[in-house]
Amino acid sequence: MTDLTPREIVSELDRFIIGQKDAKRAVAVALRNRWRRRQLDSQLADEVMPKNILMIGPTGVGKTEISRRLAKLVGAPFVKVEATKFTEVGYVGRDVDSIVRDLVEVALQLVRERRREEVRARAQDAAEERVIAALVGDTASEATRESFRRKLRDNLLDDTEIELEMTDQGRGMSSFDIPGMPGSSVGMINLSDMMKGAFGGQTKKRKILVKDAYKPLIDEESDKLLDDEKITSEALHAVENDGIVFLDEIDKVAKSSERGSGDVSREGVQRDLLPLIEGSVVATKHGSVKTDHILFIASGAFHIAKPSDLLPELQGRLPIRVELRSLTRDDFRAILTDTEASLLRQYEALIGAEGVTLTFTEDGIDALADMAARVNESVENIGARRLSTILERVLEEISFTAADKSGEAVTVDRAYVESALEGLVGQQDLSKFIL
Ligand SMILES: Nc1ncnc2c1ncn2[C@@H]1O[C@H](COP(=O)(O)OP(=O)(O)OP(=O)(O)O)[C@@H](O)[C@H]1O
């Protein structure tokens, strides 16, 4: 857990998110409150409930991004769920407890990854021994082994095929989404756990290139060095004390005088969510989880429903209200240029991987920001997400041809942007589909 001060948290968030000062401050305070609670004696600490947050603002202005970055910054388990998911017809059981179960899966992966890092050096040595054994056999002399070790370390054997006895498990496929299920986090199945259950610790012979063998071998060797029980209890602890749940579209489950039918199921979702937010115990297959100190960040545009349309009990549990503003053309420009790993830098690097130097001129960036603002105004305001669709369109040609253009340079200026978007902007029908 972090001991960053609110000011420090905000300045970290500033590296990635433009504007939205109030929201940044609110999440920073919520996080600091956790640290403060930890300084109290346990009796009082148990009494202090987290101050959950309601973020109000249009789509694509940074609500999720602020929450996700915050979680990442402090290594907290994080899930995003759409509240409307639980009103869907045919959604079996409408089981809001799955939010907590998903959070546990996320935490298990986080903790495992962290612990793996700690035993990495030892696991690396063990993996190397196994590769050498696969190359030269068990009976080779020490001199042979050493000569192969040197070649290995000089990457001379990268493309040699070896046969290895490996755990028969879909590593790296530990979870997947069920297609067609919105709300990315809920509805995940943990495949590797299923496999573990089904196959136990069975192993299988596999043919594999030396360079591809390291990652799975290191994972396997580190898992041998890890204590599963400790990881589980650490993960449960992380969920209970550091977990963050981002509940999107909360406004869509609010009662609204302007809508008739369906209110029953919407209110039902709020009732289902309430115990989670108020604090209850959820059973998961890894153990039970107390939800009292999980931080909930609810979010919605509240175009039609108002926060006061939520159940009073729910309103009471979301005492911190922050509004996020619509993004302006200048915000778009800043998002393109002033954020770490901004879209421009990503594209420069991606096209750069083909040996093509991509540069954006100042007036080219102006043009991108202008276009994003214009299309948002004339078609639909999807916030900063518009930047991705515009850029994708502007760079479509170079994305397709870069592979044949190694050594060349491409400069994106205003003329380039405008010619790529010619005929699209301004024409409602066209831009609706293409931008
Ligand atoms: N203020 C901002 N600064 C930098 N990037 C932003 C900002 N707002 C949005 N973005 C980018 O736009 C994308 C969408 O933002 P985000 O997911 O936060 O939307 P949101 O406000 O949560 O909307 P929704 O409720 O529809 O999910 C993200 O890729 C994010 O990086």
Coordinates of C-alpha atoms and ligand atoms in Angstrom, one line a residue:
M1 CA 0.0 0.0 0.0
T2 CA 1.2 3.5 -0.8
D3 CA 2.1 6.3 1.5
L4 CA 1.8 8.9 -1.3
T5 CA 0.1 12.1 -0.2
P6 CA -2.9 13.4 -2.0
R7 CA -0.7 16.0 -3.7
E8 CA 1.7 13.4 -4.9
I9 CA -1.1 11.2 -6.2
V10 CA -2.6 14.1 -8.2
S11 CA 0.7 14.9 -9.7
E12 CA 1.2 11.3 -10.7
L13 CA -2.2 11.3 -12.3
D14 CA -1.4 14.5 -14.1
R15 CA 1.2 12.6 -16.1
F16 CA -1.6 10.7 -17.9
I17 CA -4.8 12.7 -17.5
I18 CA -5.5 16.2 -18.6
G19 CA -7.6 18.4 -16.5
Q20 CA -10.4 17.0 -14.2
K21 CA -8.8 18.4 -11.1
D22 CA -11.8 17.7 -8.8
A23 CA -12.0 14.1 -9.7
K24 CA -8.3 13.6 -9.2
R25 CA -8.4 15.3 -5.8
A26 CA -11.4 13.2 -4.8
V27 CA -9.7 9.9 -5.6
A28 CA -6.5 11.0 -4.0
V29 CA -8.2 11.8 -0.8
A30 CA -10.1 8.5 -0.8
L31 CA -6.8 6.7 -1.1
R32 CA -5.1 8.7 1.6
N33 CA -8.0 8.0 3.9
R34 CA -7.1 4.3 3.6
W35 CA -3.6 5.1 4.7
R36 CA -5.0 7.2 7.5
R37 CA -7.3 4.4 8.6
R38 CA -4.3 2.0 8.8
Q39 CA -2.6 4.3 11.3
L40 CA -5.5 3.9 13.7
D41 CA -5.9 1.1 16.3
S42 CA -7.9 -1.7 14.9
Q43 CA -11.0 -1.1 16.9
L44 CA -11.5 2.4 15.6
A45 CA -10.2 1.4 12.1
D46 CA -13.0 -1.0 11.8
E47 CA -15.5 1.7 12.3
V48 CA -14.1 4.0 9.6
M49 CA -16.0 3.3 6.4
P50 CA -14.5 4.3 3.0
K51 CA -16.0 7.4 1.5
N52 CA -17.1 6.1 -1.8
I53 CA -17.2 8.4 -4.9
L54 CA -19.8 9.3 -7.5
M55 CA -18.3 10.7 -10.7
I56 CA -20.6 12.6 -12.8
G57 CA -19.7 13.4 -16.4
P58 CA -20.2 12.7 -20.0
T59 CA -18.6 9.7 -21.8
G60 CA -14.9 9.6 -22.6
V61 CA -13.7 12.4 -20.4
G62 CA -11.4 10.4 -18.0
K63 CA -13.7 8.8 -15.4
T64 CA -12.5 5.3 -15.9
E65 CA -9.0 6.4 -16.8
I66 CA -8.5 8.3 -13.5
S67 CA -9.7 5.3 -11.5
R68 CA -7.7 2.8 -13.4
R69 CA -4.5 4.8 -13.2
L70 CA -5.0 5.3 -9.5
A71 CA -5.3 1.6 -9.0
K72 CA -2.2 1.0 -11.1
L73 CA -0.2 3.6 -9.3
V74 CA -0.7 1.9 -6.0
G75 CA -0.9 -1.7 -7.2
A76 CA -4.5 -2.1 -6.0
P77 CA -6.8 -4.7 -7.5
F78 CA -9.2 -3.0 -9.8
V79 CA -12.3 -4.1 -11.8
K80 CA -14.7 -2.1 -14.0
V81 CA -18.3 -3.2 -14.2
E82 CA -21.3 -1.8 -16.0
A83 CA -24.2 -1.6 -13.6
T84 CA -26.6 -2.1 -16.5
K85 CA -25.1 -5.5 -17.1
F86 CA -27.2 -6.8 -14.2
T87 CA -30.5 -5.7 -15.8
E88 CA -29.9 -7.7 -18.9
V89 CA -32.5 -10.2 -19.9
G90 CA -31.1 -13.6 -19.6
Y91 CA -28.3 -12.7 -17.4
V92 CA -28.4 -15.7 -15.2
G93 CA -28.8 -14.9 -11.6
R94 CA -28.0 -11.2 -11.8
D95 CA -25.3 -12.0 -9.5
V96 CA -23.5 -8.9 -8.2
D97 CA -21.3 -11.0 -6.0
S98 CA -19.4 -11.9 -9.2
I99 CA -17.9 -8.4 -8.9
V100 CA -16.1 -9.4 -5.8
R101 CA -15.1 -12.8 -7.2
D102 CA -13.6 -11.1 -10.2
L103 CA -11.7 -8.7 -8.0
V104 CA -10.3 -11.7 -6.2
E105 CA -9.1 -13.2 -9.5
V106 CA -7.4 -9.9 -10.4
A107 CA -5.8 -9.7 -7.0
L108 CA -4.5 -13.3 -7.3
Q109 CA -2.8 -12.4 -10.6
L110 CA -1.4 -9.2 -9.2
V111 CA 0.1 -10.8 -6.1
R112 CA 1.3 -13.8 -8.0
E113 CA 3.0 -11.5 -10.5
R114 CA 4.6 -9.5 -7.7
R115 CA 5.9 -12.6 -5.9
R116 CA 7.1 -14.1 -9.1
E117 CA 9.2 -11.0 -9.5
E118 CA 10.9 -11.7 -6.2
V119 CA 11.9 -15.3 -7.0
R120 CA 12.7 -14.4 -10.6
A121 CA 16.5 -14.6 -10.3
R122 CA 16.3 -18.1 -8.8
A123 CA 13.6 -19.1 -11.3
Q124 CA 15.8 -17.9 -14.2
D125 CA 18.7 -20.0 -13.0
A126 CA 16.5 -23.0 -12.7
A127 CA 15.0 -22.4 -16.2
E128 CA 18.4 -22.1 -17.7
E129 CA 19.4 -25.4 -16.1
R130 CA 16.4 -27.1 -17.7
V131 CA 17.2 -25.7 -21.1
I132 CA 20.8 -26.9 -20.9
A133 CA 19.6 -30.3 -19.8
A134 CA 17.3 -30.4 -22.7
L135 CA 20.1 -29.4 -25.1
V136 CA 22.9 -31.7 -23.9
G137 CA 21.1 -34.4 -21.8
D138 CA 21.6 -35.2 -18.2
T139 CA 24.9 -37.1 -18.5
A140 CA 26.9 -34.4 -20.3
S141 CA 30.2 -33.3 -18.7
E142 CA 30.4 -30.0 -16.8
A143 CA 32.6 -28.6 -19.6
T144 CA 30.0 -29.3 -22.2
R145 CA 27.3 -27.8 -20.1
E146 CA 29.4 -24.6 -19.5
S147 CA 30.1 -24.2 -23.2
F148 CA 26.4 -24.5 -24.0
R149 CA 25.6 -22.1 -21.2
R150 CA 27.9 -19.5 -22.8
K151 CA 26.3 -20.0 -26.2
L152 CA 22.9 -19.7 -24.7
R153 CA 23.7 -16.5 -23.0
D154 CA 25.1 -15.1 -26.2
N155 CA 21.8 -15.9 -27.8
L156 CA 23.4 -18.3 -30.3
L157 CA 20.9 -21.1 -29.6
D158 CA 17.7 -19.0 -29.7
D159 CA 16.3 -20.9 -32.7
T160 CA 17.4 -24.4 -31.7
E161 CA 14.4 -26.7 -31.0
I162 CA 14.4 -28.6 -27.8
E163 CA 12.0 -31.0 -26.2
L164 CA 10.8 -30.2 -22.7
E165 CA 8.6 -31.8 -20.1
M166 CA 6.2 -28.9 -19.1
T167 CA 3.2 -28.5 -17.0
D168 CA 0.1 -29.1 -19.2
Q169 CA -1.5 -25.7 -18.5
G170 CA -2.7 -22.8 -20.6
R171 CA -0.3 -20.3 -19.1
G172 CA -1.0 -16.8 -20.2
M173 CA -4.6 -17.8 -20.8
S174 CA -5.6 -17.6 -17.3
S175 CA -8.8 -15.9 -18.0
F176 CA -10.9 -14.9 -21.0
D177 CA -14.0 -12.9 -21.8
I178 CA -17.2 -14.6 -22.9
P179 CA -17.8 -13.1 -26.3
G180 CA -20.9 -10.8 -26.4
M181 CA -20.8 -10.1 -22.7
P182 CA -20.4 -6.4 -22.1
G183 CA -18.7 -5.1 -19.1
S184 CA -15.3 -6.6 -19.6
S185 CA -14.5 -7.8 -16.1
V186 CA -17.6 -9.6 -15.1
G187 CA -18.3 -13.0 -16.7
M188 CA -14.7 -14.1 -16.7
I189 CA -13.9 -17.7 -16.3
N190 CA -10.6 -18.7 -14.9
L191 CA -9.3 -21.2 -17.4
S192 CA -6.1 -22.0 -15.7
D193 CA -7.9 -22.9 -12.5
M194 CA -10.3 -25.1 -14.4
M195 CA -7.4 -26.8 -16.1
K196 CA -5.6 -27.2 -12.8
G197 CA -8.7 -28.8 -11.5
A198 CA -9.1 -31.0 -14.5
F199 CA -5.6 -32.1 -15.1
G200 CA -3.9 -31.7 -11.7
G201 CA -0.2 -31.1 -12.1
Q202 CA 0.1 -33.3 -15.2
T203 CA 3.0 -32.7 -17.5
K204 CA 3.4 -33.0 -21.2
K205 CA 6.3 -33.2 -23.6
R206 CA 6.5 -30.2 -25.9
K207 CA 8.8 -29.2 -28.8
I208 CA 9.7 -25.6 -28.5
L209 CA 12.4 -23.1 -29.6
V210 CA 14.9 -22.2 -27.0
K211 CA 14.0 -18.5 -27.2
D212 CA 10.3 -19.3 -26.6
A213 CA 11.0 -21.7 -23.8
Y214 CA 12.3 -19.2 -21.2
K215 CA 9.0 -17.4 -20.4
P216 CA 6.9 -20.5 -19.7
L217 CA 9.8 -22.2 -17.9
I218 CA 10.5 -19.2 -15.7
D219 CA 6.8 -19.0 -14.8
E220 CA 6.8 -22.7 -14.0
E221 CA 9.9 -22.5 -11.9
S222 CA 8.8 -19.4 -10.0
D223 CA 5.4 -21.1 -9.3
K224 CA 7.3 -24.0 -7.7
L225 CA 9.1 -21.5 -5.5
L226 CA 5.8 -19.8 -4.5
D227 CA 3.5 -20.6 -1.7
D228 CA 0.0 -20.8 -3.1
E229 CA -1.7 -20.5 0.2
K230 CA 0.2 -17.4 1.1
I231 CA -0.6 -15.9 -2.2
T232 CA -4.3 -16.5 -1.8
S233 CA -4.4 -15.0 1.7
E234 CA -2.4 -12.0 0.5
A235 CA -4.8 -11.6 -2.4
L236 CA -7.9 -11.7 -0.2
H237 CA -6.3 -9.2 2.1
A238 CA -5.5 -6.9 -0.9
V239 CA -9.1 -7.1 -2.1
E240 CA -10.5 -6.3 1.3
N241 CA -8.2 -3.4 2.1
D242 CA -7.1 -2.0 -1.2
G243 CA -9.7 -3.2 -3.8
I244 CA -11.3 -0.6 -6.1
V245 CA -14.5 -1.3 -8.0
F246 CA -15.5 1.0 -10.8
L247 CA -19.2 0.9 -11.3
D248 CA -20.0 2.4 -14.6
E249 CA -23.5 3.5 -15.9
I250 CA -24.9 3.8 -12.4
D251 CA -27.3 6.5 -13.8
K252 CA -28.8 3.9 -16.1
V253 CA -30.1 1.9 -13.1
A254 CA -31.6 4.9 -11.4
K255 CA -35.3 5.4 -11.4
S256 CA -36.5 8.1 -13.7
S257 CA -39.8 9.8 -14.0
E258 CA -39.4 10.0 -17.7
R259 CA -39.2 6.2 -18.1
G260 CA -42.0 3.8 -17.3
S261 CA -41.3 0.1 -17.6
G262 CA -38.1 -1.5 -16.4
D263 CA -37.8 0.6 -13.3
V264 CA -38.4 -2.5 -11.2
S265 CA -35.3 -4.3 -12.5
R266 CA -33.3 -1.1 -12.3
E267 CA -34.2 -0.5 -8.7
G268 CA -33.5 -4.2 -8.1
V269 CA -29.9 -3.8 -9.3
Q270 CA -29.5 -0.9 -6.8
R271 CA -30.8 -3.1 -4.1
D272 CA -28.5 -5.9 -5.0
L273 CA -25.5 -3.5 -5.1
L274 CA -26.3 -2.0 -1.8
P275 CA -25.1 -4.7 0.5
L276 CA -21.8 -4.9 -1.4
I277 CA -21.3 -1.1 -0.9
E278 CA -22.5 -1.1 2.7
G279 CA -20.3 -4.0 3.6
S280 CA -21.1 -7.7 3.5
V281 CA -19.3 -11.0 3.3
V282 CA -19.1 -12.6 -0.1
A283 CA -18.1 -16.2 -0.5
T284 CA -15.6 -17.0 -3.2
K285 CA -13.9 -20.2 -4.0
H286 CA -10.7 -18.8 -2.5
G287 CA -12.3 -17.8 0.8
S288 CA -14.7 -15.2 2.0
V289 CA -14.3 -11.5 1.4
K290 CA -15.5 -8.7 3.6
T291 CA -16.5 -5.8 1.3
D292 CA -16.6 -3.1 4.0
H293 CA -13.4 -1.4 3.0
I294 CA -13.5 -1.9 -0.8
L295 CA -13.5 1.5 -2.5
F296 CA -16.5 1.9 -4.9
I297 CA -16.3 4.6 -7.6
A298 CA -19.7 4.9 -9.2
S299 CA -20.0 6.8 -12.4
G300 CA -22.5 8.0 -14.9
A301 CA -23.4 10.8 -17.3
F302 CA -26.7 11.6 -15.5
H303 CA -28.1 13.2 -18.6
I304 CA -31.7 12.0 -17.7
A305 CA -31.6 10.6 -14.2
K306 CA -30.1 12.7 -11.4
P307 CA -28.0 11.4 -8.5
S308 CA -31.1 12.1 -6.3
D309 CA -33.0 9.4 -8.4
L310 CA -30.8 6.8 -6.9
L311 CA -32.0 4.9 -3.8
P312 CA -31.5 7.1 -0.8
E313 CA -29.4 4.4 0.9
L314 CA -27.1 4.2 -2.2
Q315 CA -26.8 8.0 -2.3
G316 CA -25.7 7.9 1.3
R317 CA -23.0 5.5 0.5
L318 CA -21.6 7.7 -2.3
P319 CA -21.0 10.9 -0.4
I320 CA -18.2 12.3 -2.5
R321 CA -19.6 13.8 -5.6
V322 CA -17.4 15.1 -8.4
E323 CA -18.2 16.5 -11.8
L324 CA -16.0 16.0 -14.8
R325 CA -16.2 18.5 -17.6
S326 CA -16.6 18.0 -21.3
L327 CA -13.2 18.2 -23.0
T328 CA -12.4 21.1 -25.2
R329 CA -10.3 21.4 -28.3
D330 CA -7.4 22.6 -26.2
D331 CA -7.8 19.6 -23.9
F332 CA -7.6 17.3 -27.0
R333 CA -4.4 19.0 -28.0
A334 CA -2.9 18.6 -24.5
I335 CA -4.0 14.9 -24.5
L336 CA -2.1 14.4 -27.7
T337 CA 1.0 16.1 -26.7
D338 CA 1.4 16.4 -22.9
T339 CA 0.5 12.9 -21.7
E340 CA 2.9 10.1 -21.2
A341 CA 2.5 7.3 -23.7
S342 CA 0.1 9.6 -25.6
L343 CA -1.5 8.4 -28.8
L344 CA 1.0 10.3 -30.9
R345 CA 3.9 8.7 -29.2
Q346 CA 2.3 5.3 -29.6
Y347 CA 1.9 5.7 -33.3
E348 CA 5.4 7.1 -33.7
A349 CA 6.7 4.1 -32.0
L350 CA 4.5 1.6 -33.9
I351 CA 5.3 3.0 -37.3
G352 CA 8.9 3.4 -36.2
A353 CA 9.0 -0.4 -35.7
E354 CA 8.7 -0.6 -39.5
G355 CA 11.7 1.7 -39.9
V356 CA 9.5 4.6 -40.9
T357 CA 10.0 7.9 -39.1
L358 CA 6.6 9.4 -38.4
T359 CA 6.5 13.1 -37.2
F360 CA 3.6 15.3 -36.3
T361 CA 4.0 19.1 -36.9
E362 CA 2.5 21.6 -34.6
D363 CA -0.1 22.6 -37.1
G364 CA -0.8 18.9 -37.8
I365 CA -1.6 18.4 -34.1
D366 CA -3.7 21.5 -34.2
A367 CA -5.7 20.0 -37.1
L368 CA -6.2 16.7 -35.3
A369 CA -7.5 18.5 -32.2
D370 CA -9.8 20.8 -34.3
M371 CA -11.2 17.8 -36.2
A372 CA -11.9 15.8 -33.0
A373 CA -13.7 18.8 -31.5
R374 CA -15.7 19.4 -34.7
V375 CA -16.8 15.8 -35.2
N376 CA -17.8 15.5 -31.5
E377 CA -19.9 18.6 -31.9
S378 CA -21.6 17.6 -35.2
V379 CA -22.0 13.9 -34.8
E380 CA -21.9 12.7 -31.2
N381 CA -19.7 13.7 -28.3
I382 CA -17.6 10.7 -27.3
G383 CA -14.9 12.7 -25.6
A384 CA -11.3 11.8 -26.0
R385 CA -12.3 8.5 -27.6
R386 CA -12.7 10.6 -30.8
L387 CA -9.0 11.2 -31.0
S388 CA -8.5 7.5 -31.6
T389 CA -11.0 7.2 -34.4
I390 CA -9.6 10.4 -36.1
L391 CA -6.0 9.3 -35.8
E392 CA -6.8 5.8 -37.0
R393 CA -8.4 7.3 -40.1
V394 CA -5.6 9.9 -40.7
L395 CA -2.9 7.2 -40.4
E396 CA -4.8 4.5 -42.2
E397 CA -2.7 4.8 -45.4
I398 CA 0.7 4.8 -43.7
S399 CA -0.4 2.0 -41.3
F400 CA -1.1 -0.1 -44.3
T401 CA 2.0 0.7 -46.4
A402 CA 4.7 1.3 -43.7
A403 CA 6.0 -2.2 -44.1
D404 CA 7.2 -1.4 -47.6
K405 CA 8.6 2.0 -46.7
S406 CA 11.5 1.3 -44.3
G407 CA 13.9 4.1 -44.2
E408 CA 11.4 6.7 -45.3
A409 CA 10.0 9.6 -43.3
V410 CA 6.3 10.7 -43.1
T411 CA 5.3 14.1 -41.8
V412 CA 1.8 14.7 -40.6
D413 CA 0.9 18.4 -41.0
R414 CA -2.4 20.2 -41.4
A415 CA -2.6 19.5 -45.1
Y416 CA -2.0 15.8 -44.5
V417 CA -4.7 15.6 -41.9
E418 CA -7.2 17.5 -43.9
S419 CA -6.6 15.6 -47.1
A420 CA -7.0 12.3 -45.2
L421 CA -10.3 13.4 -43.8
E422 CA -11.5 15.2 -46.9
G423 CA -15.2 14.8 -47.5
L424 CA -15.8 13.1 -44.2
V425 CA -15.9 16.0 -41.8
G426 CA -18.9 18.1 -42.3
Q427 CA -20.9 15.3 -43.9
Q428 CA -23.0 14.1 -41.0
D429 CA -23.9 10.7 -42.6
L430 CA -20.4 9.9 -43.6
S431 CA -18.6 10.9 -40.5
K432 CA -21.1 9.0 -38.4
F433 CA -19.9 5.8 -39.9
I434 CA -16.3 6.5 -40.5
L435 CA -15.1 8.8 -37.7
Ligands
LIG1 N1 -8.9 14.0 -19.4 C1 -8.2 13.1 -20.2 N2 -6.9 13.1 -20.3 C2 -6.3 12.1 -21.0 N3 -6.9 11.1 -21.7 C3 -8.2 11.0 -21.5 C4 -9.0 12.0 -20.8 N4 -10.3 11.7 -20.8 C5 -10.3 10.5 -21.6 N5 -9.1 10.2 -22.0 C6 -8.9 9.0 -22.8 O1 -10.1 8.6 -23.5 C7 -10.4 7.2 -23.4 C8 -11.7 7.1 -22.7 O2 -11.7 7.6 -21.4 P1 -12.4 6.9 -20.2 O3 -12.4 5.4 -20.3 O4 -11.8 7.4 -18.9 O5 -13.9 7.4 -20.3 P2 -15.0 7.6 -19.3 O6 -15.1 9.0 -18.8 O7 -14.9 6.6 -18.2 O8 -16.4 7.3 -20.1 P3 -17.4 6.0 -19.9 O9 -18.2 6.3 -18.8 O10 -18.1 6.1 -21.2 O11 -16.6 4.8 -19.8 C9 -9.3 6.6 -22.6 O12 -8.4 6.0 -23.5 C10 -8.5 7.8 -21.9 O13 -7.2 7.6 -21.9

